[in-house]
């Protein structure tokens, strides 16, 4: 009986830890959502004021009905240039580090009107309608290829967006239009991590 009681206590303790861990994670996610929503509201107010001035000058515009996308994309940081050059592996994840930042889309129904990048403390980036259209088109296309536990992640090189898919048997990489211009690789199409690594190292080496 005592042995059975000990086992039950252990099971309850583990379950409690899992529950607390989930609560902490959910709380952190909700905090980021709150920060992102506040950033969106501030952006909408600011744009509305600007548009009112522009319309007074005969220009049209508006950001009415804009909401955050129902999903966000985790953002990763690219390693320092030296570390990228010294990297001997063949995976993109090997030169990336996780952050607490996420990317949301500003949506007017099904049309992207910009992006919001925020962490759990403050908004970091807002706006960019043309960029958001390119990224959303890529994201939607990539999402259709996901299998099992694969996840879409985001990072930037020289300020330009790159998606990569992790969590599966192999990583896959997709470049935004602006990133493809820098790296001279077609945008929107799947490329291998090895190909991207070679291009990154080449550009970094040339800029030294």
PDB file of N, CA, C and O in Angstrom, residues 85-131:
ATOM      1  N   UNK A  85      31.263  31.647 -41.017  1.00  0.00           N
ATOM      2  CA  UNK A  85      32.406  31.229 -41.836  1.00  0.00           C
ATOM      3  C   UNK A  85      33.091  29.999 -41.257  1.00  0.00           C
ATOM      4  O   UNK A  85      33.564  29.133 -41.999  1.00  0.00           O
ATOM      5  N   UNK A  86      33.128  29.903 -39.932  1.00  0.00           N
ATOM      6  CA  UNK A  86      33.811  28.783 -39.273  1.00  0.00           C
ATOM      7  C   UNK A  86      32.945  27.525 -39.178  1.00  0.00           C
ATOM      8  O   UNK A  86      33.450  26.455 -38.858  1.00  0.00           O
ATOM      9  N   UNK A  87      31.656  27.668 -39.473  1.00  0.00           N
ATOM     10  CA  UNK A  87      30.732  26.539 -39.319  1.00  0.00           C
ATOM     11  C   UNK A  87      31.043  25.440 -40.343  1.00  0.00           C
ATOM     12  O   UNK A  87      31.129  25.705 -41.537  1.00  0.00           O
ATOM     13  N   UNK A  88      31.184  24.220 -39.877  1.00  0.00           N
ATOM     14  CA  UNK A  88      31.551  23.098 -40.751  1.00  0.00           C
ATOM     15  C   UNK A  88      30.378  22.171 -41.072  1.00  0.00           C
ATOM     16  O   UNK A  88      30.522  21.232 -41.847  1.00  0.00           O
ATOM     17  N   UNK A  89      29.245  22.426 -40.458  1.00  0.00           N
ATOM     18  CA  UNK A  89      28.093  21.558 -40.687  1.00  0.00           C
ATOM     19  C   UNK A  89      27.364  21.873 -41.978  1.00  0.00           C
ATOM     20  O   UNK A  89      27.800  22.711 -42.772  1.00  0.00           O
ATOM     21  N   UNK A  90      26.220  21.240 -42.170  1.00  0.00           N
ATOM     22  CA  UNK A  90      25.455  21.456 -43.397  1.00  0.00           C
ATOM     23  C   UNK A  90      23.976  21.722 -43.107  1.00  0.00           C
ATOM     24  O   UNK A  90      23.112  21.459 -43.931  1.00  0.00           O
ATOM     25  N   UNK A  91      23.698  22.219 -41.901  1.00  0.00           N
ATOM     26  CA  UNK A  91      22.326  22.551 -41.529  1.00  0.00           C
ATOM     27  C   UNK A  91      22.212  24.047 -41.239  1.00  0.00           C
ATOM     28  O   UNK A  91      23.151  24.659 -40.741  1.00  0.00           O
ATOM     29  N   UNK A  92      21.052  24.615 -41.524  1.00  0.00           N
ATOM     30  CA  UNK A  92      20.820  26.015 -41.220  1.00  0.00           C
ATOM     31  C   UNK A  92      20.666  26.217 -39.715  1.00  0.00           C
ATOM     32  O   UNK A  92      21.112  27.214 -39.155  1.00  0.00           O
ATOM     33  N   UNK A  93      20.038  25.265 -39.043  1.00  0.00           N
ATOM     34  CA  UNK A  93      19.833  25.390 -37.597  1.00  0.00           C
ATOM     35  C   UNK A  93      21.151  25.506 -36.844  1.00  0.00           C
ATOM     36  O   UNK A  93      21.195  26.048 -35.742  1.00  0.00           O
ATOM     37  N   UNK A  94      22.225  25.022 -37.456  1.00  0.00           N
ATOM     38  CA  UNK A  94      23.527  25.087 -36.804  1.00  0.00           C
ATOM     39  C   UNK A  94      24.100  26.483 -36.704  1.00  0.00           C
ATOM     40  O   UNK A  94      25.040  26.721 -35.932  1.00  0.00           O
ATOM     41  N   UNK A  95      23.557  27.434 -37.467  1.00  0.00           N
ATOM     42  CA  UNK A  95      24.055  28.811 -37.411  1.00  0.00           C
ATOM     43  C   UNK A  95      22.973  29.772 -36.917  1.00  0.00           C
ATOM     44  O   UNK A  95      23.075  30.980 -37.091  1.00  0.00           O
ATOM     45  N   UNK A  96      21.936  29.209 -36.302  1.00  0.00           N
ATOM     46  CA  UNK A  96      20.840  30.032 -35.803  1.00  0.00           C
ATOM     47  C   UNK A  96      20.656  29.855 -34.302  1.00  0.00           C
ATOM     48  O   UNK A  96      20.958  28.801 -33.749  1.00  0.00           O
ATOM     49  N   UNK A  97      20.161  30.886 -33.659  1.00  0.00           N
ATOM     50  CA  UNK A  97      19.882  30.851 -32.233  1.00  0.00           C
ATOM     51  C   UNK A  97      18.464  31.347 -31.995  1.00  0.00           C
ATOM     52  O   UNK A  97      18.045  32.360 -32.540  1.00  0.00           O
ATOM     53  N   UNK A  98      17.716  30.630 -31.171  1.00  0.00           N
ATOM     54  CA  UNK A  98      16.342  31.007 -30.883  1.00  0.00           C
ATOM     55  C   UNK A  98      16.237  32.326 -30.123  1.00  0.00           C
ATOM     56  O   UNK A  98      17.142  32.708 -29.381  1.00  0.00           O
ATOM     57  N   UNK A  99      15.140  33.046 -30.327  1.00  0.00           N
ATOM     58  CA  UNK A  99      14.864  34.289 -29.600  1.00  0.00           C
ATOM     59  C   UNK A  99      13.454  34.195 -29.024  1.00  0.00           C
ATOM     60  O   UNK A  99      12.733  33.221 -29.266  1.00  0.00           O
ATOM     61  N   UNK A 100      13.070  35.221 -28.282  1.00  0.00           N
ATOM     62  CA  UNK A 100      11.684  35.260 -27.792  1.00  0.00           C
ATOM     63  C   UNK A 100      10.821  36.147 -28.686  1.00  0.00           C
ATOM     64  O   UNK A 100       9.735  36.565 -28.309  1.00  0.00           O
ATOM     65  N   UNK A 101      11.309  36.423 -29.884  1.00  0.00           N
ATOM     66  CA  UNK A 101      10.583  37.269 -30.825  1.00  0.00           C
ATOM     67  C   UNK A 101       9.702  36.436 -31.759  1.00  0.00           C
ATOM     68  O   UNK A 101      10.027  35.290 -32.069  1.00  0.00           O
ATOM     69  N   UNK A 102       8.607  37.056 -32.175  1.00  0.00           N
ATOM     70  CA  UNK A 102       7.716  36.412 -33.139  1.00  0.00           C
ATOM     71  C   UNK A 102       7.252  37.424 -34.173  1.00  0.00           C
ATOM     72  O   UNK A 102       7.279  38.633 -33.936  1.00  0.00           O
ATOM     73  N   UNK A 103       6.836  36.893 -35.307  1.00  0.00           N
ATOM     74  CA  UNK A 103       6.339  37.724 -36.402  1.00  0.00           C
ATOM     75  C   UNK A 103       4.859  37.420 -36.633  1.00  0.00           C
ATOM     76  O   UNK A 103       4.477  36.262 -36.767  1.00  0.00           O
ATOM     77  N   UNK A 104       4.049  38.467 -36.653  1.00  0.00           N
ATOM     78  CA  UNK A 104       2.638  38.363 -37.004  1.00  0.00           C
ATOM     79  C   UNK A 104       2.390  39.146 -38.289  1.00  0.00           C
ATOM     80  O   UNK A 104       3.148  40.048 -38.640  1.00  0.00           O
ATOM     81  N   UNK A 105       1.306  38.825 -38.952  1.00  0.00           N
ATOM     82  CA  UNK A 105       0.866  39.607 -40.105  1.00  0.00           C
ATOM     83  C   UNK A 105      -0.295  40.500 -39.702  1.00  0.00           C
ATOM     84  O   UNK A 105      -1.161  40.096 -38.920  1.00  0.00           O
ATOM     85  N   UNK A 106      -0.304  41.732 -40.213  1.00  0.00           N
ATOM     86  CA  UNK A 106      -1.473  42.600 -40.091  1.00  0.00           C
ATOM     87  C   UNK A 106      -2.421  42.207 -41.228  1.00  0.00           C
ATOM     88  O   UNK A 106      -2.042  42.295 -42.399  1.00  0.00           O
ATOM     89  N   UNK A 107      -3.606  41.786 -40.881  1.00  0.00           N
ATOM     90  CA  UNK A 107      -4.519  41.281 -41.893  1.00  0.00           C
ATOM     91  C   UNK A 107      -5.793  42.119 -41.974  1.00  0.00           C
ATOM     92  O   UNK A 107      -6.378  42.494 -40.955  1.00  0.00           O
ATOM     93  N   UNK A 108      -6.198  42.445 -43.190  1.00  0.00           N
ATOM     94  CA  UNK A 108      -7.509  43.017 -43.451  1.00  0.00           C
ATOM     95  C   UNK A 108      -8.275  41.938 -44.210  1.00  0.00           C
ATOM     96  O   UNK A 108      -8.072  41.756 -45.402  1.00  0.00           O
ATOM     97  N   UNK A 109      -9.080  41.188 -43.468  1.00  0.00           N
ATOM     98  CA  UNK A 109      -9.706  39.966 -43.974  1.00  0.00           C
ATOM     99  C   UNK A 109      -8.597  39.000 -44.403  1.00  0.00           C
ATOM    100  O   UNK A 109      -7.815  38.564 -43.571  1.00  0.00           O
ATOM    101  N   UNK A 110      -8.479  38.696 -45.687  1.00  0.00           N
ATOM    102  CA  UNK A 110      -7.428  37.754 -46.098  1.00  0.00           C
ATOM    103  C   UNK A 110      -6.261  38.450 -46.789  1.00  0.00           C
ATOM    104  O   UNK A 110      -5.415  37.795 -47.404  1.00  0.00           O
ATOM    105  N   UNK A 111      -6.194  39.782 -46.655  1.00  0.00           N
ATOM    106  CA  UNK A 111      -5.133  40.535 -47.312  1.00  0.00           C
ATOM    107  C   UNK A 111      -4.114  41.046 -46.292  1.00  0.00           C
ATOM    108  O   UNK A 111      -4.484  41.760 -45.352  1.00  0.00           O
ATOM    109  N   UNK A 112      -2.824  40.698 -46.451  1.00  0.00           N
ATOM    110  CA  UNK A 112      -1.798  41.222 -45.542  1.00  0.00           C
ATOM    111  C   UNK A 112      -1.545  42.701 -45.792  1.00  0.00           C
ATOM    112  O   UNK A 112      -1.425  43.135 -46.932  1.00  0.00           O
ATOM    113  N   UNK A 113      -1.466  43.468 -44.706  1.00  0.00           N
ATOM    114  CA  UNK A 113      -1.256  44.913 -44.797  1.00  0.00           C
ATOM    115  C   UNK A 113       0.014  45.368 -44.101  1.00  0.00           C
ATOM    116  O   UNK A 113       0.266  46.572 -43.985  1.00  0.00           O
ATOM    117  N   UNK A 114       0.797  44.417 -43.616  1.00  0.00           N
ATOM    118  CA  UNK A 114       2.025  44.761 -42.915  1.00  0.00           C
ATOM    119  C   UNK A 114       2.407  43.635 -41.971  1.00  0.00           C
ATOM    120  O   UNK A 114       1.736  42.591 -41.917  1.00  0.00           O
ATOM    121  N   UNK A 115       3.500  43.823 -41.245  1.00  0.00           N
ATOM    122  CA  UNK A 115       3.931  42.829 -40.268  1.00  0.00           C
ATOM    123  C   UNK A 115       4.129  43.508 -38.915  1.00  0.00           C
ATOM    124  O   UNK A 115       4.319  44.723 -38.833  1.00  0.00           O
ATOM    125  N   UNK A 116       4.049  42.694 -37.864  1.00  0.00           N
ATOM    126  CA  UNK A 116       4.386  43.137 -36.511  1.00  0.00           C
ATOM    127  C   UNK A 116       5.401  42.145 -35.960  1.00  0.00           C
ATOM    128  O   UNK A 116       5.174  40.935 -35.974  1.00  0.00           O
ATOM    129  N   UNK A 117       6.537  42.655 -35.516  1.00  0.00           N
ATOM    130  CA  UNK A 117       7.546  41.832 -34.842  1.00  0.00           C
ATOM    131  C   UNK A 117       7.627  42.321 -33.400  1.00  0.00           C
ATOM    132  O   UNK A 117       7.791  43.522 -33.156  1.00  0.00           O
ATOM    133  N   UNK A 118       7.483  41.399 -32.448  1.00  0.00           N
ATOM    134  CA  UNK A 118       7.505  41.789 -31.040  1.00  0.00           C
ATOM    135  C   UNK A 118       8.063  40.661 -30.191  1.00  0.00           C
ATOM    136  O   UNK A 118       8.040  39.490 -30.586  1.00  0.00           O
ATOM    137  N   UNK A 119       8.576  41.031 -29.018  1.00  0.00           N
ATOM    138  CA  UNK A 119       8.935  40.032 -28.019  1.00  0.00           C
ATOM    139  C   UNK A 119       7.969  40.191 -26.854  1.00  0.00           C
ATOM    140  O   UNK A 119       6.929  40.839 -26.980  1.00  0.00           O
ATOM    141  N   UNK A 120       8.296  39.623 -25.702  1.00  0.00           N
ATOM    142  CA  UNK A 120       7.368  39.666 -24.573  1.00  0.00           C
ATOM    143  C   UNK A 120       7.367  41.020 -23.875  1.00  0.00           C
ATOM    144  O   UNK A 120       6.567  41.244 -22.958  1.00  0.00           O
ATOM    145  N   UNK A 121       8.253  41.917 -24.290  1.00  0.00           N
ATOM    146  CA  UNK A 121       8.385  43.211 -23.624  1.00  0.00           C
ATOM    147  C   UNK A 121       7.901  44.374 -24.485  1.00  0.00           C
ATOM    148  O   UNK A 121       7.191  45.261 -24.012  1.00  0.00           O
ATOM    149  N   UNK A 122       8.282  44.369 -25.775  1.00  0.00           N
ATOM    150  CA  UNK A 122       7.972  45.529 -26.601  1.00  0.00           C
ATOM    151  C   UNK A 122       7.898  45.154 -28.072  1.00  0.00           C
ATOM    152  O   UNK A 122       8.478  44.146 -28.506  1.00  0.00           O
ATOM    153  N   UNK A 123       7.216  45.967 -28.866  1.00  0.00           N
ATOM    154  CA  UNK A 123       7.217  45.774 -30.322  1.00  0.00           C
ATOM    155  C   UNK A 123       8.553  46.211 -30.889  1.00  0.00           C
ATOM    156  O   UNK A 123       9.172  47.142 -30.393  1.00  0.00           O
ATOM    157  N   UNK A 124       9.002  45.531 -31.921  1.00  0.00           N
ATOM    158  CA  UNK A 124      10.304  45.819 -32.510  1.00  0.00           C
ATOM    159  C   UNK A 124      10.217  46.336 -33.938  1.00  0.00           C
ATOM    160  O   UNK A 124      11.102  47.048 -34.405  1.00  0.00           O
ATOM    161  N   UNK A 125       9.163  45.953 -34.636  1.00  0.00           N
ATOM    162  CA  UNK A 125       9.051  46.359 -36.037  1.00  0.00           C
ATOM    163  C   UNK A 125       7.583  46.312 -36.448  1.00  0.00           C
ATOM    164  O   UNK A 125       6.852  45.385 -36.083  1.00  0.00           O
ATOM    165  N   UNK A 126       7.144  47.306 -37.223  1.00  0.00           N
ATOM    166  CA  UNK A 126       5.771  47.336 -37.711  1.00  0.00           C
ATOM    167  C   UNK A 126       5.743  47.933 -39.110  1.00  0.00           C
ATOM    168  O   UNK A 126       6.600  48.748 -39.454  1.00  0.00           O
ATOM    169  N   UNK A 127       4.740  47.526 -39.900  1.00  0.00           N
ATOM    170  CA  UNK A 127       4.561  48.109 -41.229  1.00  0.00           C
ATOM    171  C   UNK A 127       5.050  47.198 -42.336  1.00  0.00           C
ATOM    172  O   UNK A 127       5.157  45.990 -42.170  1.00  0.00           O
ATOM    173  N   UNK A 128       5.357  47.781 -43.486  1.00  0.00           N
ATOM    174  CA  UNK A 128       5.892  47.024 -44.619  1.00  0.00           C
ATOM    175  C   UNK A 128       4.854  46.217 -45.368  1.00  0.00           C
ATOM    176  O   UNK A 128       4.910  44.986 -45.381  1.00  0.00           O
ATOM    177  N   UNK A 129       3.891  46.884 -45.993  1.00  0.00           N
ATOM    178  CA  UNK A 129       2.819  46.161 -46.681  1.00  0.00           C
ATOM    179  C   UNK A 129       3.335  45.286 -47.819  1.00  0.00           C
ATOM    180  O   UNK A 129       2.948  44.117 -47.938  1.00  0.00           O
ATOM    181  N   UNK A 130       4.194  45.824 -48.669  1.00  0.00           N
ATOM    182  CA  UNK A 130       4.708  45.029 -49.790  1.00  0.00           C
ATOM    183  C   UNK A 130       5.486  43.813 -49.296  1.00  0.00           C
ATOM    184  O   UNK A 130       5.369  42.717 -49.846  1.00  0.00           O
ATOM    185  N   UNK A 131       6.284  44.024 -48.267  1.00  0.00           N
ATOM    186  CA  UNK A 131       7.050  42.919 -47.699  1.00  0.00           C
ATOM    187  C   UNK A 131       6.114  41.859 -47.126  1.00  0.00           C
ATOM    188  O   UNK A 131       6.355  40.658 -47.283  1.00  0.00           O
TER     189      UNK A 131
END
